[in-house]
Each structure stands twice: as C-alpha cells, then as structure tokens.
Amino acid sequence: MAVFEVRQGTSPVILGFPHTGTDVPPVIWDRLNDNGRLLADTDWHIHELYDGLLADATTVRATFHRYVIDANRDPQGASLYPGQNTTGLIPETDFDGKSIWKPGAAPTGADTRERLRDFHAPYHAALAAEIERVKSIHGIAVLYDCHSIRSHIPFLFEGTLPDFNIGTDMGQTCAPEIEQAALDVTTAASGYTGILNGRFKGGWTTRFYGRPETGVHAIQMELAQSTHLAAEALPFAYHPGKAEQLRVHLKDILTRIERIALGLASQKNNNR
C-alpha cells in the first residue's frame, strides 16, 4: 500500500496529516486485540475538515494508522513529554491506557526497525521533500501540522481540553507573527476556547522541522474532536454543521499565516 499521499501546491503553507490514516497491514491487524481494532485514537476526519481551506496549499498525509507506527514521534523513541502519560513510537496502549495488542503480540525491537524503515521514514522523506520544494519557491516554508483528539482523556490530561490547542514548543518553532496570528483568531472565535503551548506544545514533527532561522517554520494545531464530530465515540461521525462553523476560523488562520509567510519571504528577498 502507499504509505503517504501528497498533493502539491505553490503556497508557502504545507499541511501535514500524520494521524488521519486508518490503514493497517493484515500481519499487524492480526496482532491487535479487539480494543486495538477500534482504531479509536485516529485524528478522525481532519483531512476532510481542512480540505479546500487554502486552495494552493501542499498536503502530505500518512495513510497508515498510528498503531502501526506513530509518524509524530521521535524515531529514537524519546518521549515528547517526559514524566507525563503519553503514547510512544509504537503505542503499547490506547489513549485511555488500555492494551491494544493480543497477549504476547506486542511489537518487538525488530518490528520497530522495520516499521521505521517502511512507514515512518518514507512519510518524513515525502514531507521533507515538500518543505524543500516549497522553500525553493519562496525562500520560506510553513508546516502547519493538523491534529485532533478527544476532549476528555483522564489518562493524558485532567479536565476538558480547550477547543484550539496551538503548539510551537514555547515559541521556538516559528516566527512570533505566525504564532500570534493563530492565537488572535482562536482568541476571537466566539463560542470556542483555546490555549497556546498548553498540554500540547507541538509534537516531534513540529519540533524537528521548525527552524525559523533556516526559513522553515512549524506550528501544530490540536483540535478537540467535540468541535467537529457528532460524538467523541464510535462511530466518530463527522458533524457537517459543527465542521462548517469551525472551518471559518481555520480558514482565517491559514490565510493569515500564508499572508505572513509571503511577507517574511518578501522581506528576506529585499534584504539580500
């Protein structure tokens, strides 16, 4: 199977989708238990939610499920949030801390090496190639990494997650203007809540690629699934009404980021 999908555009903005895929090879599917086969930790419908919001944006989407291997985790296995509950490169549990593998079928070190080679590395090679292509056009590229998660997950965080969760690793992964644009829109969005660098500060993808000094900026948006799903439970159905209200604000964010990126590119060219 193709492990990623790319749609090329000429905007300086690239949308990354590491967690919307639901493909699981049969040999791996056979090792998942009934709970794992629910694939409950998918970023449900996120690629559909963002579709068409920025007409000329490039998109890079992993088609494999995060239970195969998590495309947003450090390939060396380092934790994103040391000391806090989280899931790893190949998750042992779901987001509720419940096992997803049959007894004796948990992935081994050999499995990890194979899946890094066959899934994680090809996805990131495609993403890196698109970042370089877009940067060659504009002298700048902005990776906007698209995510969602249930708003109530006691295993991972207390209380209710805000609707918009912006992650920039405490301002390190993008220019302040880009971070501020996302914050301005989410703060002004009536009926929604938001936070900057709260529980989610940007995953490995954002932290790895976000190097503003090189012209590559990265920002993560983690959406509470209550903002666009009928319910945060099976069958995790898309709610068109909720989604259309949310898409107005997401479009505003992306449009502002694109405008800022083009402005930064113009400044860079003028200073040569």
mmCIF file of C-alpha atoms in Angstrom:
data_model
loop_
_atom_site.group_PDB
_atom_site.id
_atom_site.type_symbol
_atom_site.label_atom_id
_atom_site.label_comp_id
_atom_site.label_asym_id
_atom_site.label_seq_id
_atom_site.Cartn_x
_atom_site.Cartn_y
_atom_site.Cartn_z
ATOM 1 C CA MET A 1 0.000 0.000 0.000
ATOM 2 C CA ALA A 2 1.072 3.632 -0.493
ATOM 3 C CA VAL A 3 2.065 4.878 2.954
ATOM 4 C CA PHE A 4 1.531 8.551 2.164
ATOM 5 C CA GLU A 5 -0.390 10.865 -0.150
ATOM 6 C CA VAL A 6 0.944 14.165 -1.453
ATOM 7 C CA ARG A 7 -0.931 16.982 -3.135
ATOM 8 C CA GLN A 8 1.429 19.668 -4.337
ATOM 9 C CA GLY A 9 0.661 23.371 -4.297
ATOM 10 C CA THR A 10 2.603 26.608 -4.628
ATOM 11 C CA SER A 11 1.565 28.297 -1.368
ATOM 12 C CA PRO A 12 4.280 28.669 1.281
ATOM 13 C CA VAL A 13 1.978 26.710 3.614
ATOM 14 C CA ILE A 14 2.159 22.917 3.880
ATOM 15 C CA LEU A 15 -0.491 20.944 5.761
ATOM 16 C CA GLY A 16 0.730 17.791 7.488
ATOM 17 C CA PHE A 17 -1.620 14.951 8.432
ATOM 18 C CA PRO A 18 0.323 12.285 10.360
ATOM 19 C CA HIS A 19 -2.628 10.724 12.192
ATOM 20 C CA THR A 20 -5.656 10.538 9.876
ATOM 21 C CA GLY A 21 -4.671 7.244 8.252
ATOM 22 C CA THR A 22 -6.521 4.044 9.113
ATOM 23 C CA ASP A 23 -4.587 1.517 7.021
ATOM 24 C CA VAL A 24 -3.174 -1.411 8.996
ATOM 25 C CA PRO A 25 -1.384 -4.242 7.144
ATOM 26 C CA PRO A 26 -3.029 -7.653 7.775
ATOM 27 C CA VAL A 27 0.043 -9.030 9.553
ATOM 28 C CA ILE A 28 -0.206 -6.187 12.081
ATOM 29 C CA TRP A 29 -4.012 -6.232 12.246
ATOM 30 C CA ASP A 30 -3.887 -9.873 13.305
ATOM 31 C CA ARG A 31 -1.846 -8.899 16.353
ATOM 32 C CA LEU A 32 -4.203 -6.155 17.555
ATOM 33 C CA ASN A 33 -6.785 -7.109 20.180
ATOM 34 C CA ASP A 34 -10.456 -6.109 19.931
ATOM 35 C CA ASN A 35 -9.751 -2.798 21.630
ATOM 36 C CA GLY A 36 -6.882 -2.014 19.282
ATOM 37 C CA ARG A 37 -9.005 -2.808 16.251
ATOM 38 C CA LEU A 38 -11.337 0.049 17.147
ATOM 39 C CA LEU A 39 -8.569 2.421 15.999
ATOM 40 C CA ALA A 40 -10.111 4.886 18.422
ATOM 41 C CA ASP A 41 -7.089 7.195 18.554
ATOM 42 C CA THR A 42 -7.376 8.270 14.936
ATOM 43 C CA ASP A 43 -7.491 12.002 14.154
ATOM 44 C CA TRP A 44 -10.911 11.448 12.662
ATOM 45 C CA HIS A 45 -11.851 13.390 9.506
ATOM 46 C CA ILE A 46 -9.162 16.034 9.941
ATOM 47 C CA HIS A 47 -8.059 15.919 6.296
ATOM 48 C CA GLU A 48 -11.712 16.376 5.317
ATOM 49 C CA LEU A 49 -12.095 19.271 7.755
ATOM 50 C CA TYR A 50 -9.189 21.190 6.187
ATOM 51 C CA ASP A 51 -9.957 20.272 2.592
ATOM 52 C CA GLY A 52 -10.131 23.328 0.336
ATOM 53 C CA LEU A 53 -9.480 25.909 3.048
ATOM 54 C CA LEU A 54 -6.279 27.147 1.434
ATOM 55 C CA ALA A 55 -6.569 26.479 -2.257
ATOM 56 C CA ASP A 56 -2.899 26.223 -3.157
ATOM 57 C CA ALA A 57 -1.547 24.595 -0.008
ATOM 58 C CA THR A 58 0.537 21.454 -0.276
ATOM 59 C CA THR A 59 -0.725 18.486 1.752
ATOM 60 C CA VAL A 60 1.211 15.464 2.989
ATOM 61 C CA ARG A 61 -0.875 12.729 4.604
ATOM 62 C CA ALA A 62 0.163 9.438 6.188
ATOM 63 C CA THR A 63 -2.258 6.672 5.218
ATOM 64 C CA PHE A 64 -1.140 4.214 7.924
ATOM 65 C CA HIS A 65 -2.599 4.193 11.418
ATOM 66 C CA ARG A 66 -0.594 5.409 14.386
ATOM 67 C CA TYR A 67 -0.827 1.908 15.915
ATOM 68 C CA VAL A 68 1.381 0.705 13.047
ATOM 69 C CA ILE A 69 3.898 3.384 14.000
ATOM 70 C CA ASP A 70 3.373 6.967 15.088
ATOM 71 C CA ALA A 71 4.607 9.393 12.428
ATOM 72 C CA ASN A 72 4.624 12.197 15.001
ATOM 73 C CA ARG A 73 7.081 10.572 17.410
ATOM 74 C CA ASP A 74 10.855 10.748 17.655
ATOM 75 C CA PRO A 75 12.284 7.818 15.657
ATOM 76 C CA GLN A 76 14.750 7.302 18.509
ATOM 77 C CA GLY A 77 11.831 6.733 20.892
ATOM 78 C CA ALA A 78 12.413 9.770 23.131
ATOM 79 C CA SER A 79 9.287 10.947 24.973
ATOM 80 C CA LEU A 80 7.691 14.203 23.898
ATOM 81 C CA TYR A 81 6.564 14.892 27.449
ATOM 82 C CA PRO A 82 8.930 13.294 29.976
ATOM 83 C CA GLY A 83 7.200 12.439 33.218
ATOM 84 C CA GLN A 84 3.697 12.620 31.732
ATOM 85 C CA ASN A 85 1.498 9.853 30.369
ATOM 86 C CA THR A 86 1.734 9.659 26.604
ATOM 87 C CA THR A 87 1.961 7.041 23.862
ATOM 88 C CA GLY A 88 5.192 6.046 22.184
ATOM 89 C CA LEU A 89 6.649 5.426 18.767
ATOM 90 C CA ILE A 90 4.657 2.194 18.509
ATOM 91 C CA PRO A 91 1.941 2.534 21.143
ATOM 92 C CA GLU A 92 1.530 -0.218 23.712
ATOM 93 C CA THR A 93 -1.826 1.192 24.846
ATOM 94 C CA ASP A 94 -4.548 3.480 23.617
ATOM 95 C CA PHE A 95 -5.090 6.988 24.994
ATOM 96 C CA ASP A 96 -7.025 5.514 27.918
ATOM 97 C CA GLY A 97 -4.090 3.359 28.985
ATOM 98 C CA LYS A 98 -5.741 0.141 27.781
ATOM 99 C CA SER A 99 -3.775 -2.511 25.905
ATOM 100 C CA ILE A 100 -4.211 -2.639 22.134
ATOM 101 C CA TRP A 101 -2.225 -5.841 21.446
ATOM 102 C CA LYS A 102 -3.072 -9.502 21.934
ATOM 103 C CA PRO A 103 -1.143 -11.273 24.709
ATOM 104 C CA GLY A 104 2.379 -11.949 23.526
ATOM 105 C CA ALA A 105 1.870 -9.951 20.320
ATOM 106 C CA ALA A 106 3.236 -6.566 21.371
ATOM 107 C CA PRO A 107 5.725 -5.120 18.861
ATOM 108 C CA THR A 108 9.386 -6.031 19.272
ATOM 109 C CA GLY A 109 12.551 -4.101 18.572
ATOM 110 C CA ALA A 110 12.737 -5.771 15.179
ATOM 111 C CA ASP A 111 9.179 -4.626 14.437
ATOM 112 C CA THR A 112 10.132 -1.075 15.337
ATOM 113 C CA ARG A 113 13.110 -1.077 12.999
ATOM 114 C CA GLU A 114 11.030 -2.496 10.133
ATOM 115 C CA ARG A 115 8.212 -0.022 10.611
ATOM 116 C CA LEU A 116 10.587 2.915 10.869
ATOM 117 C CA ARG A 117 12.007 1.839 7.504
ATOM 118 C CA ASP A 118 8.697 1.028 5.797
ATOM 119 C CA PHE A 119 6.363 3.711 7.168
ATOM 120 C CA HIS A 120 7.879 6.437 9.345
ATOM 121 C CA ALA A 121 10.901 7.190 7.152
ATOM 122 C CA PRO A 122 9.016 7.307 3.810
ATOM 123 C CA TYR A 123 6.391 9.677 5.226
ATOM 124 C CA HIS A 124 9.017 12.038 6.558
ATOM 125 C CA ALA A 125 11.075 11.803 3.379
ATOM 126 C CA ALA A 126 7.982 12.967 1.472
ATOM 127 C CA LEU A 127 7.303 15.732 3.976
ATOM 128 C CA ALA A 128 10.904 16.922 3.948
ATOM 129 C CA ALA A 129 10.919 16.922 0.133
ATOM 130 C CA GLU A 130 7.820 19.110 0.007
ATOM 131 C CA ILE A 131 9.255 21.502 2.568
ATOM 132 C CA GLU A 132 12.380 21.884 0.440
ATOM 133 C CA ARG A 133 10.328 22.277 -2.757
ATOM 134 C CA VAL A 134 8.143 24.991 -1.265
ATOM 135 C CA LYS A 135 11.135 26.720 0.289
ATOM 136 C CA SER A 136 12.838 26.741 -3.110
ATOM 137 C CA ILE A 137 9.858 28.702 -4.474
ATOM 138 C CA HIS A 138 9.521 31.268 -1.702
ATOM 139 C CA GLY A 139 12.683 31.087 0.377
ATOM 140 C CA ILE A 140 10.386 30.145 3.247
ATOM 141 C CA ALA A 141 8.026 27.300 4.162
ATOM 142 C CA VAL A 142 5.456 26.960 6.935
ATOM 143 C CA LEU A 143 4.450 23.492 8.096
ATOM 144 C CA TYR A 144 1.044 23.564 9.749
ATOM 145 C CA ASP A 145 0.608 20.159 11.391
ATOM 146 C CA CYS A 146 -3.050 19.136 11.688
ATOM 147 C CA HIS A 147 -4.308 17.076 14.647
ATOM 148 C CA SER A 148 -7.345 16.272 16.766
ATOM 149 C CA ILE A 149 -8.049 14.403 19.979
ATOM 150 C CA ARG A 150 -10.936 13.668 22.316
ATOM 151 C CA SER A 151 -11.594 16.499 24.752
ATOM 152 C CA HIS A 152 -11.819 14.168 27.799
ATOM 153 C CA ILE A 153 -8.938 11.732 28.313
ATOM 154 C CA PRO A 154 -8.058 11.426 32.019
ATOM 155 C CA PHE A 155 -5.067 9.187 31.242
ATOM 156 C CA LEU A 156 -3.431 12.049 29.323
ATOM 157 C CA PHE A 157 -4.756 15.217 30.927
ATOM 158 C CA GLU A 158 -7.118 16.484 33.614
ATOM 159 C CA GLY A 159 -10.435 18.160 32.880
ATOM 160 C CA THR A 160 -11.612 19.270 29.455
ATOM 161 C CA LEU A 161 -9.195 20.120 26.684
ATOM 162 C CA PRO A 162 -9.658 23.551 25.053
ATOM 163 C CA ASP A 163 -11.066 23.556 21.533
ATOM 164 C CA PHE A 164 -7.931 25.019 19.923
ATOM 165 C CA ASN A 165 -4.515 23.871 21.164
ATOM 166 C CA ILE A 166 -1.669 25.703 19.449
ATOM 167 C CA GLY A 167 1.802 24.217 19.800
ATOM 168 C CA THR A 168 5.071 25.952 18.950
ATOM 169 C CA ASP A 169 7.375 24.447 21.601
ATOM 170 C CA MET A 170 7.180 27.672 23.593
ATOM 171 C CA GLY A 171 7.724 29.861 20.551
ATOM 172 C CA GLN A 172 10.784 28.041 19.238
ATOM 173 C CA THR A 173 9.390 26.504 16.042
ATOM 174 C CA CYS A 174 8.042 29.512 14.147
ATOM 175 C CA ALA A 175 8.234 33.264 13.824
ATOM 176 C CA PRO A 176 6.269 35.107 16.529
ATOM 177 C CA GLU A 177 3.983 36.615 13.896
ATOM 178 C CA ILE A 178 2.817 33.144 12.840
ATOM 179 C CA GLU A 179 2.151 32.058 16.413
ATOM 180 C CA GLN A 180 0.323 35.319 17.118
ATOM 181 C CA ALA A 181 -1.874 35.013 14.040
ATOM 182 C CA ALA A 182 -3.167 31.623 15.178
ATOM 183 C CA LEU A 183 -3.649 32.912 18.708
ATOM 184 C CA ASP A 184 -5.516 36.030 17.568
ATOM 185 C CA VAL A 185 -8.024 34.030 15.535
ATOM 186 C CA THR A 186 -8.660 31.420 18.211
ATOM 187 C CA THR A 187 -8.982 34.034 20.959
ATOM 188 C CA ALA A 188 -11.559 35.961 18.951
ATOM 189 C CA ALA A 189 -13.541 32.868 17.873
ATOM 190 C CA SER A 190 -16.882 33.207 19.627
ATOM 191 C CA GLY A 191 -18.053 30.101 21.451
ATOM 192 C CA TYR A 192 -14.642 28.416 21.387
ATOM 193 C CA THR A 193 -11.818 28.048 23.866
ATOM 194 C CA GLY A 194 -8.128 27.954 23.098
ATOM 195 C CA ILE A 195 -4.646 27.840 24.535
ATOM 196 C CA LEU A 196 -1.074 28.372 23.375
ATOM 197 C CA ASN A 197 1.509 25.764 24.413
ATOM 198 C CA GLY A 198 -0.727 24.118 26.978
ATOM 199 C CA ARG A 199 -0.891 20.331 27.312
ATOM 200 C CA PHE A 200 0.171 20.025 23.663
ATOM 201 C CA LYS A 201 3.251 22.076 22.774
ATOM 202 C CA GLY A 202 3.881 20.590 19.356
ATOM 203 C CA GLY A 203 4.825 17.027 18.536
ATOM 204 C CA TRP A 204 8.076 15.669 17.151
ATOM 205 C CA THR A 205 7.207 16.823 13.633
ATOM 206 C CA THR A 206 6.750 20.431 14.693
ATOM 207 C CA ARG A 207 9.854 20.417 16.863
ATOM 208 C CA PHE A 208 12.035 18.650 14.296
ATOM 209 C CA TYR A 209 11.188 20.749 11.244
ATOM 210 C CA GLY A 210 10.547 24.107 12.904
ATOM 211 C CA ARG A 211 13.801 26.020 12.427
ATOM 212 C CA PRO A 212 12.809 29.642 11.776
ATOM 213 C CA GLU A 213 16.431 30.705 11.347
ATOM 214 C CA THR A 214 16.602 28.483 8.244
ATOM 215 C CA GLY A 215 13.338 29.747 6.781
ATOM 216 C CA VAL A 216 11.322 26.702 7.850
ATOM 217 C CA HIS A 217 8.565 27.423 10.357
ATOM 218 C CA ALA A 218 6.260 24.873 12.008
ATOM 219 C CA ILE A 219 3.128 25.115 14.114
ATOM 220 C CA GLN A 220 0.781 22.414 15.390
ATOM 221 C CA MET A 221 -2.971 22.722 15.824
ATOM 222 C CA GLU A 222 -4.586 20.117 18.057
ATOM 223 C CA LEU A 223 -8.373 20.396 17.855
ATOM 224 C CA ALA A 224 -10.762 18.963 20.394
ATOM 225 C CA GLN A 225 -12.891 16.467 18.470
ATOM 226 C CA SER A 226 -16.023 17.872 20.070
ATOM 227 C CA THR A 227 -15.632 20.806 17.668
ATOM 228 C CA HIS A 228 -16.367 18.782 14.536
ATOM 229 C CA LEU A 229 -17.652 15.295 15.449
ATOM 230 C CA ALA A 230 -21.202 14.284 16.282
ATOM 231 C CA ALA A 231 -19.797 12.487 19.339
ATOM 232 C CA GLU A 232 -16.339 11.608 20.629
ATOM 233 C CA ALA A 233 -17.176 7.926 20.484
ATOM 234 C CA LEU A 234 -17.825 5.255 17.890
ATOM 235 C CA PRO A 235 -18.511 5.702 15.039
ATOM 236 C CA PHE A 236 -16.757 9.093 15.376
ATOM 237 C CA ALA A 237 -19.076 10.576 12.762
ATOM 238 C CA TYR A 238 -18.317 13.902 11.104
ATOM 239 C CA HIS A 239 -20.794 16.658 12.015
ATOM 240 C CA PRO A 240 -21.161 18.939 8.963
ATOM 241 C CA GLY A 241 -22.810 21.748 10.906
ATOM 242 C CA LYS A 242 -20.127 21.934 13.578
ATOM 243 C CA ALA A 243 -17.426 21.497 10.983
ATOM 244 C CA GLU A 244 -18.597 24.369 8.793
ATOM 245 C CA GLN A 245 -18.589 26.746 11.767
ATOM 246 C CA LEU A 246 -15.087 25.627 12.678
ATOM 247 C CA ARG A 247 -13.800 25.810 9.106
ATOM 248 C CA VAL A 248 -14.440 29.569 9.060
ATOM 249 C CA HIS A 249 -11.850 30.046 11.789
ATOM 250 C CA LEU A 250 -9.397 27.507 10.392
ATOM 251 C CA LYS A 251 -9.533 29.225 7.002
ATOM 252 C CA ASP A 252 -8.839 32.552 8.704
ATOM 253 C CA ILE A 253 -5.809 31.076 10.481
ATOM 254 C CA LEU A 254 -4.357 29.563 7.312
ATOM 255 C CA THR A 255 -4.998 32.674 5.236
ATOM 256 C CA ARG A 256 -3.267 34.871 7.795
ATOM 257 C CA ILE A 257 -0.317 32.517 8.082
ATOM 258 C CA GLU A 258 0.060 32.431 4.306
ATOM 259 C CA ARG A 259 -0.008 36.231 4.154
ATOM 260 C CA ILE A 260 2.605 36.491 6.899
ATOM 261 C CA ALA A 261 4.807 33.894 5.206
ATOM 262 C CA LEU A 262 4.716 35.784 1.913
ATOM 263 C CA GLY A 263 5.562 38.980 3.776
ATOM 264 C CA LEU A 264 8.503 37.352 5.515
ATOM 265 C CA ALA A 265 9.688 35.977 2.193
ATOM 266 C CA SER A 266 9.479 39.438 0.628
ATOM 267 C CA GLN A 267 11.482 40.941 3.490
ATOM 268 C CA LYS A 268 14.103 38.246 3.133
ATOM 269 C CA ASN A 269 14.442 38.865 -0.594
ATOM 270 C CA ASN A 270 14.681 42.641 -0.103
ATOM 271 C CA ASN A 271 17.457 42.206 2.443
ATOM 272 C CA ARG A 272 19.660 40.209 0.117
#
